[in-house]
Tab-separated table of C-alpha atoms and ligand atoms in Angstrom:
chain	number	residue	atom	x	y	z
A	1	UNK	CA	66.000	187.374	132.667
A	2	UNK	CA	69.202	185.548	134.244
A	3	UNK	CA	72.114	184.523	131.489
A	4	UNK	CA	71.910	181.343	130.471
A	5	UNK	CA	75.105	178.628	131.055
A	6	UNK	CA	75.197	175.479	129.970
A	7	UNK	CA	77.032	172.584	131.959
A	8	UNK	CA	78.151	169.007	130.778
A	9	UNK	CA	76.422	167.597	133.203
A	10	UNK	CA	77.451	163.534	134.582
A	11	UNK	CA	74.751	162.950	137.150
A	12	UNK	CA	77.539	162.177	139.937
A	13	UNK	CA	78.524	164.417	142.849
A	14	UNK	CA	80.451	167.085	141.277
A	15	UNK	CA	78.389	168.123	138.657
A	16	UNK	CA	75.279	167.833	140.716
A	17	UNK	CA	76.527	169.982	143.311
A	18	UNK	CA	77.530	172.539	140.396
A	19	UNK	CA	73.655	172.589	139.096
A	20	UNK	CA	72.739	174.224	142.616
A	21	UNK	CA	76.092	176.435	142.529
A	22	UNK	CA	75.644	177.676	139.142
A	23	UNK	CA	71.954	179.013	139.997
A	24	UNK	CA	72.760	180.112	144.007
A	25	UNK	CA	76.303	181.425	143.870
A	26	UNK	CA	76.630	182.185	140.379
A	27	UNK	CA	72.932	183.557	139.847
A	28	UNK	CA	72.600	181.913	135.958
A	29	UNK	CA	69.480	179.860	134.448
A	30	UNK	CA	71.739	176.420	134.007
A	31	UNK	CA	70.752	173.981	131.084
A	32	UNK	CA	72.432	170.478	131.165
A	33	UNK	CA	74.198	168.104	128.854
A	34	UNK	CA	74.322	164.701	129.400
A	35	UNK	CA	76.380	162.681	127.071
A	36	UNK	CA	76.179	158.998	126.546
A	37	UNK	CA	79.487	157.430	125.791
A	38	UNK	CA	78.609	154.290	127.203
A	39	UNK	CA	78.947	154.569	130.818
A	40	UNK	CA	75.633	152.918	131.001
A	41	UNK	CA	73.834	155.241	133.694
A	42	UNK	CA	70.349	155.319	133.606
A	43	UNK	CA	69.789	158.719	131.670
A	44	UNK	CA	66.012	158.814	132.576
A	45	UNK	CA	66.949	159.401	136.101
A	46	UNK	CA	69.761	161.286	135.472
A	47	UNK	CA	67.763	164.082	133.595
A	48	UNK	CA	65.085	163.725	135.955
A	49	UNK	CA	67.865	164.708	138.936
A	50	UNK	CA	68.948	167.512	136.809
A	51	UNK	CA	65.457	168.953	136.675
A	52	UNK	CA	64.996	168.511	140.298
A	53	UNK	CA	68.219	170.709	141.265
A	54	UNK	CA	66.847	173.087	139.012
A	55	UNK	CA	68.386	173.105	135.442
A	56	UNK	CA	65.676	175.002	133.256
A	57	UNK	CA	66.533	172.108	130.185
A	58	UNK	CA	68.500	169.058	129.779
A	59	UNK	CA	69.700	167.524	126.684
A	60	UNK	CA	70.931	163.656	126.145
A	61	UNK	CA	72.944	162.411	123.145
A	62	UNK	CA	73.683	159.273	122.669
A	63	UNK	CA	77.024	158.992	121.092
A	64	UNK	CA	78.537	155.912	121.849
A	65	UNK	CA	78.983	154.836	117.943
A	66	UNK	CA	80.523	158.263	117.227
A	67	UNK	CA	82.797	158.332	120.423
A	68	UNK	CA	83.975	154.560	119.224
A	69	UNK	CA	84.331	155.373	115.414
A	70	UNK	CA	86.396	158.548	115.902
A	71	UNK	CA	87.995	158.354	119.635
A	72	UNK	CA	88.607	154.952	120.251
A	73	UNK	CA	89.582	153.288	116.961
A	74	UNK	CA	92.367	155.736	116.481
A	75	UNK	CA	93.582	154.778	119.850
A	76	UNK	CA	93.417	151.712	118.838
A	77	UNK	CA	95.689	151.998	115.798
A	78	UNK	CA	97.748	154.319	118.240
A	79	UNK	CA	98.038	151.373	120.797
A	80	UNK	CA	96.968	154.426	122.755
A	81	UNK	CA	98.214	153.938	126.552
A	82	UNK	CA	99.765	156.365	128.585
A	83	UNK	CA	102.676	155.835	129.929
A	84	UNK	CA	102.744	152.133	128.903
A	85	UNK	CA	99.390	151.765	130.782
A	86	UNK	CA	96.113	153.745	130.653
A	87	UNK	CA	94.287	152.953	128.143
A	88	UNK	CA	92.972	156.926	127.852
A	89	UNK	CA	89.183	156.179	128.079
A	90	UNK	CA	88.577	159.057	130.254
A	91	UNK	CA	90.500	161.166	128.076
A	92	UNK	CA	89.372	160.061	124.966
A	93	UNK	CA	85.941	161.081	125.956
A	94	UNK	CA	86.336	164.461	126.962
A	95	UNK	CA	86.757	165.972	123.512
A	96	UNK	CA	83.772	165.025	122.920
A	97	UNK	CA	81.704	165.737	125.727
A	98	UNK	CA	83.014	169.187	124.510
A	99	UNK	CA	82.033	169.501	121.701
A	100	UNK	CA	78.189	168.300	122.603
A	101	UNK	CA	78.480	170.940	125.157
A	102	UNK	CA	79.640	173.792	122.954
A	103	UNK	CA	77.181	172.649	120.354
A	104	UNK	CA	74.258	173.051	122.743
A	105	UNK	CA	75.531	176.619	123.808
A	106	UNK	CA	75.417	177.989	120.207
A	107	UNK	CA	72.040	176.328	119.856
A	108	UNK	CA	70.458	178.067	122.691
A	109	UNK	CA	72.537	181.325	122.200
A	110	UNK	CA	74.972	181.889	125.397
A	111	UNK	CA	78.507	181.969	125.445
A	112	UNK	CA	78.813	180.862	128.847
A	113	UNK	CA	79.636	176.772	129.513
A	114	UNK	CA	80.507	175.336	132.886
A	115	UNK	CA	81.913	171.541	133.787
A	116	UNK	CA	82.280	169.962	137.177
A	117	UNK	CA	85.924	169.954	137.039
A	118	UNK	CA	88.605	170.431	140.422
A	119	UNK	CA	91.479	171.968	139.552
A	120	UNK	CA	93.572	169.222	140.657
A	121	UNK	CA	93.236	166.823	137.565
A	122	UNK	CA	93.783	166.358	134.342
A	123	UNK	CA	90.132	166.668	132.504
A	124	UNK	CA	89.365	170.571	133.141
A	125	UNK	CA	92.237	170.733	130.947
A	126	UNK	CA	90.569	168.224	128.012
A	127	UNK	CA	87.252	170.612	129.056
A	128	UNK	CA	89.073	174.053	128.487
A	129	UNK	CA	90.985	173.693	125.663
A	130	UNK	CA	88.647	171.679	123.698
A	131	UNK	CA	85.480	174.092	124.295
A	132	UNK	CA	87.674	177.524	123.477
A	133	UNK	CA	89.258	175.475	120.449
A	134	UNK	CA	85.719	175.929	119.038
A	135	UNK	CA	84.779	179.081	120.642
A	136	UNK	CA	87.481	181.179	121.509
A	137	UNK	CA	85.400	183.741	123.016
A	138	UNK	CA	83.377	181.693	125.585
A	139	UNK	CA	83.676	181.861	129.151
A	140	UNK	CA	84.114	178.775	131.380
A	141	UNK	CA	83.095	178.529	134.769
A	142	UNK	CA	84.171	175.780	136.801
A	143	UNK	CA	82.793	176.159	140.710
A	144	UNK	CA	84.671	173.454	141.932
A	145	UNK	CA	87.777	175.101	140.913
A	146	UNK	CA	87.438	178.327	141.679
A	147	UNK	CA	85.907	178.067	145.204
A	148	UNK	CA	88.502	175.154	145.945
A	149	UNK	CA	86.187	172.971	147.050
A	150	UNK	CA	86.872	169.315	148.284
A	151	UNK	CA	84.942	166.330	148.002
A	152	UNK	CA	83.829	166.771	151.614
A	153	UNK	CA	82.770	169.980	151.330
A	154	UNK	CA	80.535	168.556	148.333
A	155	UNK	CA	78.912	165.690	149.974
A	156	UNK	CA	78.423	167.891	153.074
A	157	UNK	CA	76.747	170.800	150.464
A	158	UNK	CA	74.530	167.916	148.688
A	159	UNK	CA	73.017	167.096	151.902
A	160	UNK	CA	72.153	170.428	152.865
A	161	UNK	CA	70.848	171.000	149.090
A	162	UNK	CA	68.692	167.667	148.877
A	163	UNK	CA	70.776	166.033	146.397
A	164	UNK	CA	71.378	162.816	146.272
A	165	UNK	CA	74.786	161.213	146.943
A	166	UNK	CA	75.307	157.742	146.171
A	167	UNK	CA	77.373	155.267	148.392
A	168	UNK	CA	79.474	155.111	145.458
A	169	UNK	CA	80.271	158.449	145.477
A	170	UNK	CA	80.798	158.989	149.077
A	171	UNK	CA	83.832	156.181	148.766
A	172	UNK	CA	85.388	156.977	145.181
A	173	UNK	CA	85.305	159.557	142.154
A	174	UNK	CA	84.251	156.927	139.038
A	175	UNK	CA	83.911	157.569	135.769
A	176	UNK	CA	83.481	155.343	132.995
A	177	UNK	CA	82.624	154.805	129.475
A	178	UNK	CA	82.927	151.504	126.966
A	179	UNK	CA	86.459	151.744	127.255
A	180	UNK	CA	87.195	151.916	130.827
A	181	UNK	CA	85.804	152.661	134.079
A	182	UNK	CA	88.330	154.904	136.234
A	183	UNK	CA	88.238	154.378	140.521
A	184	UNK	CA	90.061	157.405	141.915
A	185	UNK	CA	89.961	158.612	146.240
A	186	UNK	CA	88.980	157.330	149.086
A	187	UNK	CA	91.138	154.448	149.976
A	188	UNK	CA	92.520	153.989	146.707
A	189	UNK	CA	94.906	157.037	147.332
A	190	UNK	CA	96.582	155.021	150.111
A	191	UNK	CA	99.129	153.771	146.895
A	192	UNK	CA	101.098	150.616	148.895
A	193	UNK	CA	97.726	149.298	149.396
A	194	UNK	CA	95.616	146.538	147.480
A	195	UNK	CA	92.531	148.484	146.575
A	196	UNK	CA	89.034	146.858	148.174
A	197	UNK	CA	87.265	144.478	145.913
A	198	UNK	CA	84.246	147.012	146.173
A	199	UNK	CA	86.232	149.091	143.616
A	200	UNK	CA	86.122	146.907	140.699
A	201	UNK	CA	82.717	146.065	139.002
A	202	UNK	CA	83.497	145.374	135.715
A	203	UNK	CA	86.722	142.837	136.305
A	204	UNK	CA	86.051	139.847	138.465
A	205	UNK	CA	88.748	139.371	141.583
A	206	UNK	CA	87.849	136.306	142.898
A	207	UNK	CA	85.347	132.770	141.515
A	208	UNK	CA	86.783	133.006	138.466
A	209	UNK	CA	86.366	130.150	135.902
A	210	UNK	CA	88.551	127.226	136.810
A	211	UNK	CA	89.090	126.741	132.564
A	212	UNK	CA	90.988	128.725	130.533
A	213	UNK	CA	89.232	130.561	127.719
A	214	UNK	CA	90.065	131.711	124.146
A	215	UNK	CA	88.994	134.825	122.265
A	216	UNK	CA	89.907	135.360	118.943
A	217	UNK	CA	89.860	139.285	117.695
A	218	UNK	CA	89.904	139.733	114.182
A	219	UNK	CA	91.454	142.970	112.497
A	220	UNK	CA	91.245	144.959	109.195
A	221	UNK	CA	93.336	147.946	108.482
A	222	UNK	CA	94.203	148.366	112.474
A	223	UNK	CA	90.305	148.016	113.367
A	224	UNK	CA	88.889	145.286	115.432
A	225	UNK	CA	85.742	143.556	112.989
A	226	UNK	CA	85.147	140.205	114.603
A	227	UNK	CA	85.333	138.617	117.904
A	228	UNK	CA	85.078	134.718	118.462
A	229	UNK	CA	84.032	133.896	114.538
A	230	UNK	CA	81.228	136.580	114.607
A	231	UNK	CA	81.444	140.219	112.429
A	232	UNK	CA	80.126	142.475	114.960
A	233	UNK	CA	79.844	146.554	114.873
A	234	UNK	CA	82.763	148.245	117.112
A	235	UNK	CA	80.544	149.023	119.870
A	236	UNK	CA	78.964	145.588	120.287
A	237	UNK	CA	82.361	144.220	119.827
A	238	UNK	CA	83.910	146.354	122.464
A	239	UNK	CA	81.135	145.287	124.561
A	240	UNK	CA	81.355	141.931	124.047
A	241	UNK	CA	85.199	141.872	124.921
A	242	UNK	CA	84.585	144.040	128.183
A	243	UNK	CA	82.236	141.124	129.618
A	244	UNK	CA	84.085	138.257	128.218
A	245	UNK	CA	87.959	139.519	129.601
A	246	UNK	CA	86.299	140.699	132.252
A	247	UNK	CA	84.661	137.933	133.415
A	248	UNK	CA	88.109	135.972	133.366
A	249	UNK	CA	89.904	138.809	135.876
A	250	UNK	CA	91.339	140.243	132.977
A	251	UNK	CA	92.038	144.451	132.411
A	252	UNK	CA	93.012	145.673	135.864
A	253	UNK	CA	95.388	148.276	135.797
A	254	UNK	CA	96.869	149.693	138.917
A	255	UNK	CA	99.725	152.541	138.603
A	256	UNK	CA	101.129	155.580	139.760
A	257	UNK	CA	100.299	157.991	137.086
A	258	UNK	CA	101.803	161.560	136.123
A	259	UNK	CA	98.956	164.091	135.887
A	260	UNK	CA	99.564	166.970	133.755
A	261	UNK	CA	99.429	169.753	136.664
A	262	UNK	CA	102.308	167.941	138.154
A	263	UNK	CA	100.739	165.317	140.492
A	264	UNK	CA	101.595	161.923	140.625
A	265	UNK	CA	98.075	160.310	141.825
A	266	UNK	CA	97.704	156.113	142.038
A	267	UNK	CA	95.145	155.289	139.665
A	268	UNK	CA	93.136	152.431	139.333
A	269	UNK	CA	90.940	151.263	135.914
A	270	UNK	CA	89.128	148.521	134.475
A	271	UNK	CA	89.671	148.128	131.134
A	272	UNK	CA	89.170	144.595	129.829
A	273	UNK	CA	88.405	145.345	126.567
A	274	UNK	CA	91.333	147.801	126.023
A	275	UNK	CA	93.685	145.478	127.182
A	276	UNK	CA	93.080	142.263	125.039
A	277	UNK	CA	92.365	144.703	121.839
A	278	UNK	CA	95.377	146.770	122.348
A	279	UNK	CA	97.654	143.888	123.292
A	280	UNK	CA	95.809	141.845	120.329
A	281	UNK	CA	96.417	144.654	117.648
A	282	UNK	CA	100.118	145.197	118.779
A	283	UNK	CA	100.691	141.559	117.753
A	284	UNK	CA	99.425	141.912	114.872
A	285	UNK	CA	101.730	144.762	113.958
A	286	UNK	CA	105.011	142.663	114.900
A	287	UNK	CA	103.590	140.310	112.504
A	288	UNK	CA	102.686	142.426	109.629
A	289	UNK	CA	105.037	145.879	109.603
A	290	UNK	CA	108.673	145.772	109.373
A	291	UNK	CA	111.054	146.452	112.412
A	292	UNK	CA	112.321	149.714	111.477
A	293	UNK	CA	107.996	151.011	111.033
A	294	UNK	CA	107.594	149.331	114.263
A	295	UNK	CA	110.293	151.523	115.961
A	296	UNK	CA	109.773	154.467	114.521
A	297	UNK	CA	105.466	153.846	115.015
A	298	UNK	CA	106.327	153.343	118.750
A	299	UNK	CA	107.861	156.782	119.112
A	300	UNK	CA	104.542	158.215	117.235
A	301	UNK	CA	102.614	156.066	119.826
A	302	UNK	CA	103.831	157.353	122.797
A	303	UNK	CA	103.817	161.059	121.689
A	304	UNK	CA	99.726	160.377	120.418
A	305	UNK	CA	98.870	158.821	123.912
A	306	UNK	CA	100.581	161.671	125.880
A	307	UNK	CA	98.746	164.662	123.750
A	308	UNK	CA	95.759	162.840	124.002
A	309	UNK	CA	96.067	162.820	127.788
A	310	UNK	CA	97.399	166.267	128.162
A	311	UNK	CA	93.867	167.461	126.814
A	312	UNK	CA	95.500	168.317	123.064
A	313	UNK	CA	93.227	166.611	121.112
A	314	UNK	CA	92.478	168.859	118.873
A	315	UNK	CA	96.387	170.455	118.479
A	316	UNK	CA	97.124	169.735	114.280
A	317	UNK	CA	100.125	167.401	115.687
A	318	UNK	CA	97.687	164.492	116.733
A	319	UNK	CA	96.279	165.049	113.460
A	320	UNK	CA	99.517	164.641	111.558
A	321	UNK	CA	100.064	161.634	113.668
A	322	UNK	CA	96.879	159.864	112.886
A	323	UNK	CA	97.734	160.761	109.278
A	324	UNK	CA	101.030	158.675	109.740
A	325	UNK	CA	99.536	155.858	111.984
A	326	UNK	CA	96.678	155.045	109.043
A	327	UNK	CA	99.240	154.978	106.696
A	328	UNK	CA	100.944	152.445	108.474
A	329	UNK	CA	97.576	150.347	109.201
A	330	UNK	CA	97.039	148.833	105.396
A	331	UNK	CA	98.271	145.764	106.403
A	332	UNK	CA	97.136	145.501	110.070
A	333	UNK	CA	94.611	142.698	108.980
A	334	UNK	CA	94.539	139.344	110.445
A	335	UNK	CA	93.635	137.289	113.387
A	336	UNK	CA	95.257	137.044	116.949
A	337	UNK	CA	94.250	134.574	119.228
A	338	UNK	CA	94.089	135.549	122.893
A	339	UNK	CA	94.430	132.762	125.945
A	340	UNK	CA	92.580	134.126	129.528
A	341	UNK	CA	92.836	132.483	132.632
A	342	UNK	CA	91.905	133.806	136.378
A	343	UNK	CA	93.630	137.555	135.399
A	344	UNK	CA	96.646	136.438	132.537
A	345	UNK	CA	96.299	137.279	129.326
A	346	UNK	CA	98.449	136.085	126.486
A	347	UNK	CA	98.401	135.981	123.305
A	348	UNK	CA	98.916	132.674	121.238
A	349	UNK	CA	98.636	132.940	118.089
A	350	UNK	CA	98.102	135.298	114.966
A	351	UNK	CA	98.102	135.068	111.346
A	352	UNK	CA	97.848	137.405	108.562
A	353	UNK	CA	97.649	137.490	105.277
A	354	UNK	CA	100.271	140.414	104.950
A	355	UNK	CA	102.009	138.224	107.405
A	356	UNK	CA	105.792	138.910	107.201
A	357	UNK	CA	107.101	135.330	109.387
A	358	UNK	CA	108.805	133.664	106.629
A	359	UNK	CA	108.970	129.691	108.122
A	360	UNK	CA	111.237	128.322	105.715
A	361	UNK	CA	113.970	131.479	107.351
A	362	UNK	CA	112.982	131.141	110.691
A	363	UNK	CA	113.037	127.535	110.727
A	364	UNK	CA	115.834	125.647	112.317
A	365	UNK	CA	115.031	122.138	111.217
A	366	UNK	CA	115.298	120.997	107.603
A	367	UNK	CA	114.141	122.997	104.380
A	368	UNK	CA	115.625	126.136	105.758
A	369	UNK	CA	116.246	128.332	102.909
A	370	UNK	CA	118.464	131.049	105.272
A	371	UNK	CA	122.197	130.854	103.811
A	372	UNK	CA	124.226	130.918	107.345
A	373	UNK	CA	127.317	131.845	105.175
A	374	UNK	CA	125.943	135.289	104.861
A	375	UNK	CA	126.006	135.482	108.191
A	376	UNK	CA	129.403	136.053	109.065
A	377	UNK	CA	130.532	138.949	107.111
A	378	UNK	CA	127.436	140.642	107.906
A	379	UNK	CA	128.013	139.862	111.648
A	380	UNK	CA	131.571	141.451	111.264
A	381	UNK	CA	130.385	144.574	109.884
A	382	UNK	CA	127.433	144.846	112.396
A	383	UNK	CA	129.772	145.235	115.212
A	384	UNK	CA	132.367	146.899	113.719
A	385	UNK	CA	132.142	150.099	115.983
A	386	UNK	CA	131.233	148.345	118.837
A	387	UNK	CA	134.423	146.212	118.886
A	388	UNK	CA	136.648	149.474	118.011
A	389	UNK	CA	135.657	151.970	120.688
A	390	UNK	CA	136.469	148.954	123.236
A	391	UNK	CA	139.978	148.828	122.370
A	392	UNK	CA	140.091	152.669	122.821
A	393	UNK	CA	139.155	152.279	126.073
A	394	UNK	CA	141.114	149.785	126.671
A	395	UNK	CA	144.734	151.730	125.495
A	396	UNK	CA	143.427	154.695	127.008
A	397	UNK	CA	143.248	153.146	130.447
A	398	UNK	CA	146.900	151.643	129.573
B	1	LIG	N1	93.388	159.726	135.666
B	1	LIG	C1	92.528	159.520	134.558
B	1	LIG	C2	92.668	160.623	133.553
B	1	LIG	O1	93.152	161.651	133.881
B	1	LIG	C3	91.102	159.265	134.966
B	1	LIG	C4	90.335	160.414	135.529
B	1	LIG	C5	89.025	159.922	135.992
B	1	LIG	N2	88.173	160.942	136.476
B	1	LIG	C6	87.406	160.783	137.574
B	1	LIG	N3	86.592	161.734	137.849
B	1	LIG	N4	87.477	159.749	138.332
B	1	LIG	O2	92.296	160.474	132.427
């Protein structure tokens, strides 16, 4: 009897190509794992082309509610986006692919898991480090990485293996999930040019509604409850946004990003839902914390978005942070009011019942209850410093 491995398995080129690997190269029985996180593939034909390569058993979860209660509502609270930007969807889904994977492993008794992974980007490090984080004696194998293959090399070994490529996949390297669909290769590496409209499906480019539209996003301890008036579960509300913003040409994201092996790669996402809730929920915290949690929460941001990215998901620190960040979301509740029209997004108005915009301060017409005469002294003392290592400078340039 061969050993058994089993593979987190995607359905796309790399993966696919791996199923055949795995059994020719490799000489093991392979069993595949499909995990739903809402990239809405069709999973019927997906296990059927699993089968047909020659996996001896595929499993499917569907874990799109678990994926959005614990991945993407702490980003979320995190404002999660790396380097001011990516919204982390692929990232924040590769813990738990993962952890499916390593599940079914135990289940059916090997110690052996594979993923579809080059060695060239950032998720073979999510992969690795979250599998042996559960099962420090397991051994990975990852085909694509160690026989250095490239994506022509694939294509060309999935014709001579009868497996289907899609015209998709002979342009780009997608993935996606509810919160985000990632276009990497192909043209898209050429980074001083526009990418082709064939790379965006979820964000409209062009005949986009000649009206602006509002949404409203409603919040409750840092978690989005209710869109446009209605109380709607996370995953239909993430939903909901993702055709809504998208259908106004809002969530594009185009940048040059910093992989964690050292490349910088131009990146391209769609990520209309991500965008308005993020944006929306950072509002809400200018409304609601004070300035000196806001600065400090920004530093504990940044350093939650780049561990999430850099495949440390499961390193104690992110948990400390998240510890922090929910202590900070209490009074995250409220409503922001977002305006779209043909790609802008801006936000317009927000109000909260922790709400800490005091009119009767900030107002500079009559009823203002802000004594000016404070103002001076204070101002005095504020620059103090300032005002005193300028006229060293000065006499020591005398
Ligand atoms: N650059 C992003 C990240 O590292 C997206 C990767 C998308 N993967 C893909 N196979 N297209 O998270």
């Amino acid at each position: 009897m061969k050993n058994k491995v089993v593979l987190a398995y995607s359905g796309g080129l790399d993966t696919s190509v791996v199923v055949k690997l795995l059994q020719t190269k490799y000489d093991y029985d392979v069993i595949t794992v499909t995990v739903d996180v809402g990239q809405d593939d069709d999973f019927k034909d997906i296990e059927e082309k699993s089968k047909a390569i020659g996996a001896i058993k595929h499993f499917y979860f569907d874990v799109k509610e678990e994926f959005a209660k614990g991945y993407l509502i702490p980003c979320i609270k995190a404002n999660g986006l790396y380097e001011g930007k990516y919204p982390l969807a692929t990232a924040l889904a590769r813990p738990l692919i993962a952890i499916k994977t390593v599940q079914v492993a135990v289940k059916e008794g090997t110690n052996v898991l594979a993923h579809g992974c080059t060695g060239k980007g950032n998720d073979q490090i999510r992969f690795d480090i979250t599998m042996r984080s559960l099962m420090p004696t397991l051994k990975i194998v990852a085909p694509i990485r160690d026989m250095n293959l490239i994506r022509d090399e694939e294509i060309e070994f999935a014709k001579e293996h009868n497996i289907p490529v899609s015209i998709e996949s002979r342009k780009y390297s997608i993935d996606q999930n509810l919160w985000g669909r990632a276009v990497e290769g192909g043209v898209i590496e050429h980074a001083d040019s526009e990418p082709p409209q064939d790379a965006f499906q979820w964000v409209k480019t062009q005949n986009m509604p000649d009206k602006a539209c509002y949404m409203d996003i409603e919040f409750d301890s840092g978690i989005p409850i209710g869109i446009d008036g209605k109380l709607m579960s996370i995953v239909d509300l993430i939903q909901y946004a993702n055709e809504k913003a998208g259908s106004y040409g809002v969530g594009i994201i185009d940048h040059i990003e910093d992989r964690v092996v050292g490349i910088k790669s131009r990146e391209v996402y769609e990520a209309p839902a991500a965008t308005c809730i993020i944006e929306a929920h950072k509002d809400l915290e200018k409304l609601t914390l004070t300035k000196h949690e806001i600065r400090f929460k920004q530093i504990v941001d940044e350093q939650w978005a780049w561990l999430t990215y850099s495949g440390l998901w499961v390193d104690p620190l992110k948990t400390n942070l998240d510890k922090f960040i929910d202590t900070t979301q209490l009074r995250v509740c409220g409503k922001v009011k977002i305006k779209m029209y043909k790609g802008s997004l801006r936000i317009v108005g927000r109000e909260s019942k922790y709400s800490l915009y005091e009119p009767k301060l900030a107002t500079y017409s009559a009823g203002s209850t802000f004594d000016q005469s404070l103002a001076k002294g204070f101002v005095e003392l504020w620059g103090l410093q300032s005002i005193i290592a300028n006229e060293v400078m000065r006499r020591s340039e005398e």
